[in-house]
PDB file of C-alpha atoms in Angstrom:
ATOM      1  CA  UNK A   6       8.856  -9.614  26.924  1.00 97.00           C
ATOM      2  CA  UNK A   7      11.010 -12.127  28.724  1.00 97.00           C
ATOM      3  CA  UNK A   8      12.472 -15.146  26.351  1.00 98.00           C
ATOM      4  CA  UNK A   9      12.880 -17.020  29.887  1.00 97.00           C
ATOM      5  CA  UNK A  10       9.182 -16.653  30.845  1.00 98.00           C
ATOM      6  CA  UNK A  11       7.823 -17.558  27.215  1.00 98.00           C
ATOM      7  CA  UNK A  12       9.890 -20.595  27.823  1.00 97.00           C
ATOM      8  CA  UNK A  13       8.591 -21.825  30.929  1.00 97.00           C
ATOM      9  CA  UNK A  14       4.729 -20.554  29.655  1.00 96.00           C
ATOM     10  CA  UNK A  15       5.465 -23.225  26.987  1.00 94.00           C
ATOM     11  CA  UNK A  16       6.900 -26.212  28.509  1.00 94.00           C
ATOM     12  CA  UNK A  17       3.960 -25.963  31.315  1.00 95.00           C
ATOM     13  CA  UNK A  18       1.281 -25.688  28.622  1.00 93.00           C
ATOM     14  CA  UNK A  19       3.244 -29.318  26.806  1.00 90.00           C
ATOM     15  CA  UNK A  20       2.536 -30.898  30.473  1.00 94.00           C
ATOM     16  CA  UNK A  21      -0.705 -30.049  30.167  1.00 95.00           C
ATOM     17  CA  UNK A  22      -1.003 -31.043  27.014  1.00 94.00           C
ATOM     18  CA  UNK A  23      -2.505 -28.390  25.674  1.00 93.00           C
ATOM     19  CA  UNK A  24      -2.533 -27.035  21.560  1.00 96.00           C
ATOM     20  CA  UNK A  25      -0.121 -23.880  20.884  1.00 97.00           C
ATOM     21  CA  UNK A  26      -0.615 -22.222  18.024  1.00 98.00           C
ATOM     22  CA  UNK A  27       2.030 -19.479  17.031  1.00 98.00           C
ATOM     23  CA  UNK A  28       1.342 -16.200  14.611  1.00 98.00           C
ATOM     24  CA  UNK A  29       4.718 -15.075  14.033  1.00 98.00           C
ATOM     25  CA  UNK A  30       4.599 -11.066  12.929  1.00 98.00           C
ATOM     26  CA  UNK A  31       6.520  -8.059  13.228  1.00 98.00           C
ATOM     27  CA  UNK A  32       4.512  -6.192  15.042  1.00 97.00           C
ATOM     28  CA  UNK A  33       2.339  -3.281  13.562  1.00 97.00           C
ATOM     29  CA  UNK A  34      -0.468  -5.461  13.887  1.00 97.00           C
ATOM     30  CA  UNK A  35      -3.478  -4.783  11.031  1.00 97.00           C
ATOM     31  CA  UNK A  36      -6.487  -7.200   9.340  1.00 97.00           C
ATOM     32  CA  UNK A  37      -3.935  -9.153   7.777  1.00 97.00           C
ATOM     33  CA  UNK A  38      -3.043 -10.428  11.240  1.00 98.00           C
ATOM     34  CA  UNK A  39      -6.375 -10.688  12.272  1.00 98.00           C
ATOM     35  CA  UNK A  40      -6.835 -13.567   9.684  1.00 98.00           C
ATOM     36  CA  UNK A  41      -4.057 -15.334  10.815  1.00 98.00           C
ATOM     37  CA  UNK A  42      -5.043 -15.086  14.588  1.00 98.00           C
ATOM     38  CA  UNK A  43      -8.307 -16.173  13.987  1.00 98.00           C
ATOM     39  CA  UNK A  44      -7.062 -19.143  11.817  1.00 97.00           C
ATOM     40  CA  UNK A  45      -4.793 -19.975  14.800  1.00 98.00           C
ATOM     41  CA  UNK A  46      -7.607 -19.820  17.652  1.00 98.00           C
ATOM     42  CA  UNK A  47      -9.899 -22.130  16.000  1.00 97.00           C
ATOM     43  CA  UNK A  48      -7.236 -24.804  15.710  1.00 96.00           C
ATOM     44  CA  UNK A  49      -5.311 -24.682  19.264  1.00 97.00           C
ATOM     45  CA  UNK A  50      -5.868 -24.054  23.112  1.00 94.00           C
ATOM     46  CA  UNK A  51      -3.889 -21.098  23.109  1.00 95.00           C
ATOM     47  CA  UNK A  52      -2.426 -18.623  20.538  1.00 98.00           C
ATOM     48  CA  UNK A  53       1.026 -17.052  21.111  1.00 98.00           C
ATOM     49  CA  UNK A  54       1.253 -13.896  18.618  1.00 98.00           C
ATOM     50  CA  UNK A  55       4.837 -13.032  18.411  1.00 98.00           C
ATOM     51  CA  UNK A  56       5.554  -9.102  17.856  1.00 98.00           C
ATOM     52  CA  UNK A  57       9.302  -8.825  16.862  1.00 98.00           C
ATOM     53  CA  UNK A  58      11.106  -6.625  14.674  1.00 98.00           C
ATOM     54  CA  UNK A  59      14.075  -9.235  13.159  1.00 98.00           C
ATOM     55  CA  UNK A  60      17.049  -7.192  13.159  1.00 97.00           C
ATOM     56  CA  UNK A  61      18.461 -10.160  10.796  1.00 97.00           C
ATOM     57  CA  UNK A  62      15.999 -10.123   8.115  1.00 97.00           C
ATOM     58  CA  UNK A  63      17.098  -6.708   7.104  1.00 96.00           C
ATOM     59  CA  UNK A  64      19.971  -5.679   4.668  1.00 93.00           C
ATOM     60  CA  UNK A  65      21.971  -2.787   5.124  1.00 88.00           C
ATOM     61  CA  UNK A  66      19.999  -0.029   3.264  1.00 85.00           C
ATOM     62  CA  UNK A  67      16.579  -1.154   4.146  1.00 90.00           C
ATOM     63  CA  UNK A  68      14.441   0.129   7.035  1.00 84.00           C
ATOM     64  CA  UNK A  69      15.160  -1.444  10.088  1.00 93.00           C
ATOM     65  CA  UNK A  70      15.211   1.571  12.165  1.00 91.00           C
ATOM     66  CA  UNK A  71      12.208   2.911  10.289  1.00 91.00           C
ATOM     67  CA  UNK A  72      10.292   0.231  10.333  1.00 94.00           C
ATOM     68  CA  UNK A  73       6.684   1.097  12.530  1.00 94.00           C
ATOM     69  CA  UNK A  74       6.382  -0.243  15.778  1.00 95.00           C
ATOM     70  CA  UNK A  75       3.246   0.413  17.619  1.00 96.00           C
ATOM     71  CA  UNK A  76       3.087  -2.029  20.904  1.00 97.00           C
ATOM     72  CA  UNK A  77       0.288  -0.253  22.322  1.00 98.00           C
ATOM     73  CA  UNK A  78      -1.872  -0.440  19.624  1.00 97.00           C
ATOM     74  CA  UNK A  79      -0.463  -4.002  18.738  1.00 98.00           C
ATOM     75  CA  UNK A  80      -1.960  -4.880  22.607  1.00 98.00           C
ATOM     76  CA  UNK A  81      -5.224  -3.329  22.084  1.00 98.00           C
ATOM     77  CA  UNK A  82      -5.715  -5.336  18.630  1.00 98.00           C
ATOM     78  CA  UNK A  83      -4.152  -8.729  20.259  1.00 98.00           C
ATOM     79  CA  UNK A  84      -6.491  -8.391  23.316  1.00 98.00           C
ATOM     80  CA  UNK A  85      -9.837  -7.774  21.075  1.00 98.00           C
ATOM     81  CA  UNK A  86      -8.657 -10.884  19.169  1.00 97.00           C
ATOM     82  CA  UNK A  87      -8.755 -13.198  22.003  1.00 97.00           C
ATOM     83  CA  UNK A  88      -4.704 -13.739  21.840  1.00 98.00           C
ATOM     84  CA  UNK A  89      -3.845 -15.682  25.069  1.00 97.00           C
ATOM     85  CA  UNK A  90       0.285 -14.152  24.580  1.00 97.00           C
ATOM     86  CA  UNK A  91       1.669 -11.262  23.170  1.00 98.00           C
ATOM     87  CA  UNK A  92       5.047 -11.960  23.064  1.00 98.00           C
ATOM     88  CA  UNK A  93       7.792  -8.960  22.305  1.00 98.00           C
ATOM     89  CA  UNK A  94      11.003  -9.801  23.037  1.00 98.00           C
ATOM     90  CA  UNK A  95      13.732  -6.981  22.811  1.00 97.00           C
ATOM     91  CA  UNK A  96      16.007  -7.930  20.161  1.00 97.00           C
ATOM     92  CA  UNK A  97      19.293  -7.414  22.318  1.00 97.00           C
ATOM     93  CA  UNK A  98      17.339 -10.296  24.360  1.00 97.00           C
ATOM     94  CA  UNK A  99      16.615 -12.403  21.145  1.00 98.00           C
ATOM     95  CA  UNK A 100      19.847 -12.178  19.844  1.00 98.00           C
ATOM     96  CA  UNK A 101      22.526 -11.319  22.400  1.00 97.00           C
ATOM     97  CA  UNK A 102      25.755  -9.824  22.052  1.00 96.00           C
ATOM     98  CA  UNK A 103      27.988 -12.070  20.486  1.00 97.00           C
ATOM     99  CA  UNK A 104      25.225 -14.069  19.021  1.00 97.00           C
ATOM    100  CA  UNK A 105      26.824 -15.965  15.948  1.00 98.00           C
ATOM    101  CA  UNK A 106      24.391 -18.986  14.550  1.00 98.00           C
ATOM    102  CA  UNK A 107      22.398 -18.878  11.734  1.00 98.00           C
ATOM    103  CA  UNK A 108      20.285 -21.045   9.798  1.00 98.00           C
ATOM    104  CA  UNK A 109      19.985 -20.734   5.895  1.00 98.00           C
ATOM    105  CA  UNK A 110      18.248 -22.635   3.422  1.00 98.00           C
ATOM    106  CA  UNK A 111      20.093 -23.162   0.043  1.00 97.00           C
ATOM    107  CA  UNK A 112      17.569 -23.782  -2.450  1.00 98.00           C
ATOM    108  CA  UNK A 113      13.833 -22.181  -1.871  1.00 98.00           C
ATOM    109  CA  UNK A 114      15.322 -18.902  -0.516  1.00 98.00           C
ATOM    110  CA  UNK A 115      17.510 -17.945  -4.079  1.00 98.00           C
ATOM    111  CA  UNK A 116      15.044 -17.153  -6.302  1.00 98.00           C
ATOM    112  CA  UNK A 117      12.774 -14.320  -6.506  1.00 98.00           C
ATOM    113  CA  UNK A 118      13.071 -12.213  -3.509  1.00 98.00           C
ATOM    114  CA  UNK A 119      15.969 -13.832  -2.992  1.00 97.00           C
ATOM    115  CA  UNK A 120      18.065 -12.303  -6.087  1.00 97.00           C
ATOM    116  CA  UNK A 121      17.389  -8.480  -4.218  1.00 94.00           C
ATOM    117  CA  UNK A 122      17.342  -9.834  -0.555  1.00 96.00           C
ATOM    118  CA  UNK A 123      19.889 -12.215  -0.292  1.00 95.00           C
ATOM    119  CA  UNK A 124      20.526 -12.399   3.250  1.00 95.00           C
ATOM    120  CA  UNK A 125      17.013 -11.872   4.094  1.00 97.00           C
ATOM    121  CA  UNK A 126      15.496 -15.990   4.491  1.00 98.00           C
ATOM    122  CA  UNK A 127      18.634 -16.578   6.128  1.00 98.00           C
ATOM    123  CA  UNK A 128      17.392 -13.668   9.145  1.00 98.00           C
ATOM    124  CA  UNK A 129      13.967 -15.180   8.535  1.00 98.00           C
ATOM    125  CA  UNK A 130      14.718 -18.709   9.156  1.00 98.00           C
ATOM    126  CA  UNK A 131      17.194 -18.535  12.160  1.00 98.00           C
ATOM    127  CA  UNK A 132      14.562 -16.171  13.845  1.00 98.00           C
ATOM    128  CA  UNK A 133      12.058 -18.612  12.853  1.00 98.00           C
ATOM    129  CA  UNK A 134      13.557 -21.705  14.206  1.00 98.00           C
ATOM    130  CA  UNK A 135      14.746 -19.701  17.441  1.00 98.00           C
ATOM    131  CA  UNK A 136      10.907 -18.661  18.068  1.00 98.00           C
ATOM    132  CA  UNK A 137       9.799 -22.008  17.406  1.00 98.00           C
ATOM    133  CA  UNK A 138      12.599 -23.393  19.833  1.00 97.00           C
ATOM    134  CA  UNK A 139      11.204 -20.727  22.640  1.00 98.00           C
ATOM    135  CA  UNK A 140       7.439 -20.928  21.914  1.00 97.00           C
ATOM    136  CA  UNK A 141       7.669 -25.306  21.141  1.00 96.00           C
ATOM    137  CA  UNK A 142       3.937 -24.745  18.865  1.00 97.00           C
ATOM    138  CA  UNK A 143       2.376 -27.196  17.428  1.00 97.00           C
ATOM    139  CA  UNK A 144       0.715 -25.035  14.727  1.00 98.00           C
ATOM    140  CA  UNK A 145       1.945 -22.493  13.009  1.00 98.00           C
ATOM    141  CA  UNK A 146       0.185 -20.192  10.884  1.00 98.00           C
ATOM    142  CA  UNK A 147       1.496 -17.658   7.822  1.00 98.00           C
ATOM    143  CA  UNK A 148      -0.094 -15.510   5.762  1.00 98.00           C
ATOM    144  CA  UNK A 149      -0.222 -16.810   1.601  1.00 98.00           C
ATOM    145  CA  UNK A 150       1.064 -13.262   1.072  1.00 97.00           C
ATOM    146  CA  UNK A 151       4.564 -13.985   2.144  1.00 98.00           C
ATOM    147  CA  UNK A 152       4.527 -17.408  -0.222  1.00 98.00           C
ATOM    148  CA  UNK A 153       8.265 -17.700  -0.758  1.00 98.00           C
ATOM    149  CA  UNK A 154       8.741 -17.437   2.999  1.00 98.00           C
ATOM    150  CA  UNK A 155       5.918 -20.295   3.705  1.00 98.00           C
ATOM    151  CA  UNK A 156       7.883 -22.563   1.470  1.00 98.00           C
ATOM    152  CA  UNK A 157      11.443 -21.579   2.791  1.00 98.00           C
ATOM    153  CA  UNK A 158       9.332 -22.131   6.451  1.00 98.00           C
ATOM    154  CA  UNK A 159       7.737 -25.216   4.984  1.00 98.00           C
ATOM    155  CA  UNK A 160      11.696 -26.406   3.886  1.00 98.00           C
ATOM    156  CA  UNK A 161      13.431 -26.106   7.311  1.00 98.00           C
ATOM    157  CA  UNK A 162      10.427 -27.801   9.307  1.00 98.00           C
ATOM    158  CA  UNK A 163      10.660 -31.214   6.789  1.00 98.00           C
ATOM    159  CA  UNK A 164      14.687 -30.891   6.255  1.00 98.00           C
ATOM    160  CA  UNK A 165      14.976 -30.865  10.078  1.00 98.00           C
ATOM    161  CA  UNK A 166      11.945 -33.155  11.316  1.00 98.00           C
ATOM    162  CA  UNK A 167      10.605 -30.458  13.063  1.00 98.00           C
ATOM    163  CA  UNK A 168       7.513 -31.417  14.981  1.00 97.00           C
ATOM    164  CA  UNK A 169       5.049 -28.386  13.663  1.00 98.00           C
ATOM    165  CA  UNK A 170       2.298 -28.096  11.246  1.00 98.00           C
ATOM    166  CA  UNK A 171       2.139 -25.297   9.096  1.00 98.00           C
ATOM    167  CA  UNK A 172      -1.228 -23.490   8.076  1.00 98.00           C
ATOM    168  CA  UNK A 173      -1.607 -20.860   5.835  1.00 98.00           C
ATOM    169  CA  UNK A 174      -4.635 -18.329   5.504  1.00 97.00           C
ATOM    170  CA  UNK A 175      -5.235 -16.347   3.003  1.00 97.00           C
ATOM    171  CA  UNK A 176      -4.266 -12.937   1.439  1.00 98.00           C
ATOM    172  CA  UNK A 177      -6.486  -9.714   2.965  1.00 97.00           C
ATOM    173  CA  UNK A 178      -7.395  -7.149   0.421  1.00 97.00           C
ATOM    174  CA  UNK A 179      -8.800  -4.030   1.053  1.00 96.00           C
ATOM    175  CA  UNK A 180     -11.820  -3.063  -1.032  1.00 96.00           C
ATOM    176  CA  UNK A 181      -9.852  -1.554  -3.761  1.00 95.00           C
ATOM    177  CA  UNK A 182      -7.942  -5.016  -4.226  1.00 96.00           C
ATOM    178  CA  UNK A 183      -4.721  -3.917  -2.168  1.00 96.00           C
ATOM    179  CA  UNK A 184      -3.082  -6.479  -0.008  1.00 97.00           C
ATOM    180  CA  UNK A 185      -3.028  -5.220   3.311  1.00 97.00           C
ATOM    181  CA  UNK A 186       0.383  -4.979   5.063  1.00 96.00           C
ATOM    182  CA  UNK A 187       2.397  -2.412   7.044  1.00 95.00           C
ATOM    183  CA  UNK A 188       2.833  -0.117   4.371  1.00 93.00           C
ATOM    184  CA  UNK A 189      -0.985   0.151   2.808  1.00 92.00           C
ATOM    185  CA  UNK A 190      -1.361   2.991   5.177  1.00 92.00           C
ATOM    186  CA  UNK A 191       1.582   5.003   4.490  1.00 91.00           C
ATOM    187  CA  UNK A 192       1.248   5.105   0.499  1.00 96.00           C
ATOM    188  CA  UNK A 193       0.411   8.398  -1.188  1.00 96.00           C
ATOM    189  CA  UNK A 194      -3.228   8.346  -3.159  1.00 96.00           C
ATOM    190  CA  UNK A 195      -1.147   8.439  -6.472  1.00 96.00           C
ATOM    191  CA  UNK A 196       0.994   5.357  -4.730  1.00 97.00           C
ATOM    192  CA  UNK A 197      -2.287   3.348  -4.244  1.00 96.00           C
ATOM    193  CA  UNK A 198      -3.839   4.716  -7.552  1.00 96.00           C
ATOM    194  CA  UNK A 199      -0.339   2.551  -8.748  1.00 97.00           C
ATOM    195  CA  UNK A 200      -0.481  -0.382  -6.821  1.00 97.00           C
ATOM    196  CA  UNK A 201      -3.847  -1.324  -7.550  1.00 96.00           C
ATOM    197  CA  UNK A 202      -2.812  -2.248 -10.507  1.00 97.00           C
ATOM    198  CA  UNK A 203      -1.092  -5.234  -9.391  1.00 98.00           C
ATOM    199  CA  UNK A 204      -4.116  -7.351  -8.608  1.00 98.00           C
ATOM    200  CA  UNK A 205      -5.587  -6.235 -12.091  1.00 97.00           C
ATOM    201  CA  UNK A 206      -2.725  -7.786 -13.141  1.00 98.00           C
ATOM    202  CA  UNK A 207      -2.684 -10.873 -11.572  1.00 98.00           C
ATOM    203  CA  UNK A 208      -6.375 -11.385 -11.917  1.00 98.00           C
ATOM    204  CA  UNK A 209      -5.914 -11.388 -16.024  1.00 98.00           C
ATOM    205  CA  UNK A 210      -2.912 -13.965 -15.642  1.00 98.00           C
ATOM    206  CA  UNK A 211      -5.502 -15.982 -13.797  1.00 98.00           C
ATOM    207  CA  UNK A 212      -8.222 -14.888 -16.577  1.00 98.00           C
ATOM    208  CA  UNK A 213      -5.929 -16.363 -18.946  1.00 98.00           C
ATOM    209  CA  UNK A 214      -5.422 -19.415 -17.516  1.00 98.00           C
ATOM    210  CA  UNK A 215      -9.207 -20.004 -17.005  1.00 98.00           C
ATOM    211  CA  UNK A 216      -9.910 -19.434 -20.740  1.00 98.00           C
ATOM    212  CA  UNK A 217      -7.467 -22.290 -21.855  1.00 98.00           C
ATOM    213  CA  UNK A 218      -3.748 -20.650 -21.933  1.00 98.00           C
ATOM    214  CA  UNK A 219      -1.012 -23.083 -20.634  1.00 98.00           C
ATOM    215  CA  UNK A 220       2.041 -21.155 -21.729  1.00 98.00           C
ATOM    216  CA  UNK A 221       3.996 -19.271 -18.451  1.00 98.00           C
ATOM    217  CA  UNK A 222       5.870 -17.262 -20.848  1.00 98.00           C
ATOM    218  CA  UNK A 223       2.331 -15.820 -22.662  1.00 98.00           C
ATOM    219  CA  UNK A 224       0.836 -14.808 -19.175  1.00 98.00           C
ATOM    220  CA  UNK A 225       4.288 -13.043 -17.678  1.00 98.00           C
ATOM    221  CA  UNK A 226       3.825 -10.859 -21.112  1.00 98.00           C
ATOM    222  CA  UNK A 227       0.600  -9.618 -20.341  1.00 98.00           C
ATOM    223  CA  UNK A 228       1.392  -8.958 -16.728  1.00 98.00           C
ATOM    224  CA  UNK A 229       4.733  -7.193 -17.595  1.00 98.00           C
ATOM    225  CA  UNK A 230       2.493  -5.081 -20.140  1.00 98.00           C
ATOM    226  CA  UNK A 231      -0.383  -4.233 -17.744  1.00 98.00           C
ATOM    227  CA  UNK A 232       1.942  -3.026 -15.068  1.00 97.00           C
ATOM    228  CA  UNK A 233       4.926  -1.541 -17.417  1.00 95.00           C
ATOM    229  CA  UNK A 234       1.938   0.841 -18.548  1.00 95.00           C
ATOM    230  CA  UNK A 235       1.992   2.183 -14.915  1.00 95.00           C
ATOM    231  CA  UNK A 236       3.982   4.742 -15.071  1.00 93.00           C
ATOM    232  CA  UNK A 237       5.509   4.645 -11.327  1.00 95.00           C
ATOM    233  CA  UNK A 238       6.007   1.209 -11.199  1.00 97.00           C
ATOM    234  CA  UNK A 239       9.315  -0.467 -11.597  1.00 97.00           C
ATOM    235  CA  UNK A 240       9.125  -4.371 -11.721  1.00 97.00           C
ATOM    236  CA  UNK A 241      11.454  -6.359  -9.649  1.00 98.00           C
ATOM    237  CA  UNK A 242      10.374  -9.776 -10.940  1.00 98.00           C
ATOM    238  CA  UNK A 243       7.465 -11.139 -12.163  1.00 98.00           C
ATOM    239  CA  UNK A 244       7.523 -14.952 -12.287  1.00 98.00           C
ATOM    240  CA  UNK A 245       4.805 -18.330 -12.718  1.00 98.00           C
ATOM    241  CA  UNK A 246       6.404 -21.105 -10.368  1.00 98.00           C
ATOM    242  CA  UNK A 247       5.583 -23.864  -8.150  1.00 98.00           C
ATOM    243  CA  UNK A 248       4.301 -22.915  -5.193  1.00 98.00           C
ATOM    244  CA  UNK A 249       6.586 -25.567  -3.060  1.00 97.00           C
ATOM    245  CA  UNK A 250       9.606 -25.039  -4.517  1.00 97.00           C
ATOM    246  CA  UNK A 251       9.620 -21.765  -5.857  1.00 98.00           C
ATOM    247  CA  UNK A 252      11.066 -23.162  -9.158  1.00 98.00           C
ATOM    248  CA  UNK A 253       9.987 -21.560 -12.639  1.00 98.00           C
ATOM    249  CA  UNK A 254       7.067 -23.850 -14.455  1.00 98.00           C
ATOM    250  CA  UNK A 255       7.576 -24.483 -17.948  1.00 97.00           C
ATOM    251  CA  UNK A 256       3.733 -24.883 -18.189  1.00 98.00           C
ATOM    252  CA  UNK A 257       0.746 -23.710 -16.156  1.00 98.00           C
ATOM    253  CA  UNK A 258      -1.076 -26.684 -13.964  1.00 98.00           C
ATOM    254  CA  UNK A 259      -3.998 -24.828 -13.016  1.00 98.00           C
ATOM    255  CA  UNK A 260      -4.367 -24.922  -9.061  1.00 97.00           C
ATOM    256  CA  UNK A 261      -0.879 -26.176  -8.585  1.00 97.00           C
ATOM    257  CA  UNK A 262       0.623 -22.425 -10.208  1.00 98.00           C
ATOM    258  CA  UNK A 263       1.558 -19.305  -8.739  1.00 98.00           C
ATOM    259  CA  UNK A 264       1.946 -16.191 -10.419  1.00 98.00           C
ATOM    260  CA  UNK A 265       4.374 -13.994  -8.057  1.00 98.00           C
ATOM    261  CA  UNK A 266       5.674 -10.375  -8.471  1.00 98.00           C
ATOM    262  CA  UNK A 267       7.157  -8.206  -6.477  1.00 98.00           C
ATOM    263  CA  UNK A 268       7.937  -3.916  -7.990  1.00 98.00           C
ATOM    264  CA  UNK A 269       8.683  -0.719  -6.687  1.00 97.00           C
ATOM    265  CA  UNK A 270       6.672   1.867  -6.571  1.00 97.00           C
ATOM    266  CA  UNK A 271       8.413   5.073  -5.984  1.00 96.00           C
ATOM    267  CA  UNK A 272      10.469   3.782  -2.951  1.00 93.00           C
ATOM    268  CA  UNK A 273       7.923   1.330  -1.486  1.00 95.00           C
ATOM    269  CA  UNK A 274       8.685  -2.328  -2.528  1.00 96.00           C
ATOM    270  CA  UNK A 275       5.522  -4.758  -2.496  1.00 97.00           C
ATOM    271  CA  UNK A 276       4.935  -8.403  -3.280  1.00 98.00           C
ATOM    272  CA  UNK A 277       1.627 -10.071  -4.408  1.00 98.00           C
ATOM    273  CA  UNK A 278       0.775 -13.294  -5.404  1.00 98.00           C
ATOM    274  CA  UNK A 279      -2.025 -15.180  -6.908  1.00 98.00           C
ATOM    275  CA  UNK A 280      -2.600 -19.028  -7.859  1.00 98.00           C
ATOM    276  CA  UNK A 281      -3.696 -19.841 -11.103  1.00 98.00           C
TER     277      UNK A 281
END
């Protein structure tokens, strides 16, 4: 729990030279994380899975307070796993009173979940630079699902020379095509019968693509279609860009294409992704 002691843990393990590998997460571990930790263990000595609520990625009428924190089950998981650290700092530890430095990327971070969130990749990236200044990995590794935060992430570590490798593993679906995340377990069974709809989606932008279509603008048409048929769901953004730089692609290079979109359904907000 102690910032001091995950510190110390660090700079003995860089004497030793040994390979840390960092999961960042907050908390509420589920299979998602399991991919990521298992990524992590079979590319470093010893895996540091971070459980921290970021008080800073959070505007003022989301769900900070509300948002589900379950250490003991989080231990349980992160033990079965193999995870050498659980590290859960308390956030009036992370970020003291009078704390007043922030980091904030300018360019990645505006689009997309940006327009809705826009203080949220600022919180993300000064609590991702401060756990990578307390934990000193040499690997970190994200989850594709968050894919505007990997390239924000994947910004700050070239703009600043920082000396980390990113890795990212892939999205976890549950049988019914759901991504799994925090909230999968909390929607309603007329909520799911909704948001299963979003990989149906995504999966014909991809058919489309595979069949010969080139045109961004012709694939965001049948995507706003499919899921403006659902009648609970309210789309935030739906968008074809480049996967680096999160700008908007005037034509589809298959592989190199991602087709984002983030809606609401009812009050629950979710984000999916899929290359092309």
């Amino acid at each position: 729990e102690s910032v001091g002691e995950m510190r110390s843990l660090a700079a003995q393990w860089r004497r030793e030279g040994r390979l840390v590998a960092l999961v960042p997460t907050s908390g509420a571990l589920h299979a998602g994380h399991a991919e990521l930790i298992t990524e992590a263990k079979a590319k470093a000595h010893f895996v540091v899975v971070s459980c921290f609520v970021n008080p800073l990625a959070f505007g003022p009428n989301e769900y900070y307070s509300a948002y589900p924190r379950q250490p003991e089950a989080d231990a349980k998981l992160a033990a079965e796993l193999g995870v050498d650290i659980l590290f859960t700092p308390k956030a009036e530890e992370f970020f003291p009173r009078g704390y007043s430095t922030f980091l904030t990327e300018e360019l990645i971070s505006k689009p997309l979940c940006g327009v809705s969130r826009p203080n949220h990749f600022r919180g993300v990236a000064t609590g991702m630079l401060k756990l990578l200044n307390i934990v000193a990995p040499s690997i970190v590794v994200l989850g594709q699902r968050d894919a505007q935060q990997v390239a924000v992430v994947r910004k700050i570590v070239a703009d600043l020379c920082l000396p980390v490798e990113i890795e990212v593993a892939p999205i976890v679906r549950e049988a019914d095509g759901l991504v799994v995340t925090v909230k999968s377990p909390n929607l309603t069974t007329g909520q799911r019968q909704e948001a299963v709809g979003i990989q149906a989606a995504l999966l014909r932008g991809q058919e489309m693509v595979r069949q010969g279509v080139r045109s961004p603008d012709r694939v965001i048409a049948e995507v706003t279609h499919l899921l403006g048929s659902r009648r609970r769901v309210r789309v935030i953004y739906i968008t074809i860009v480049d996967p680096s730089s999160m700008e908007p692609l005037r034509e589809i290079v298959p592989g190199r294409s991602l087709l984002a979109v983030a809606v609401w359904i009812d009050e629950v907000r979710l984000i999916d992704n899929m290359v092309l």
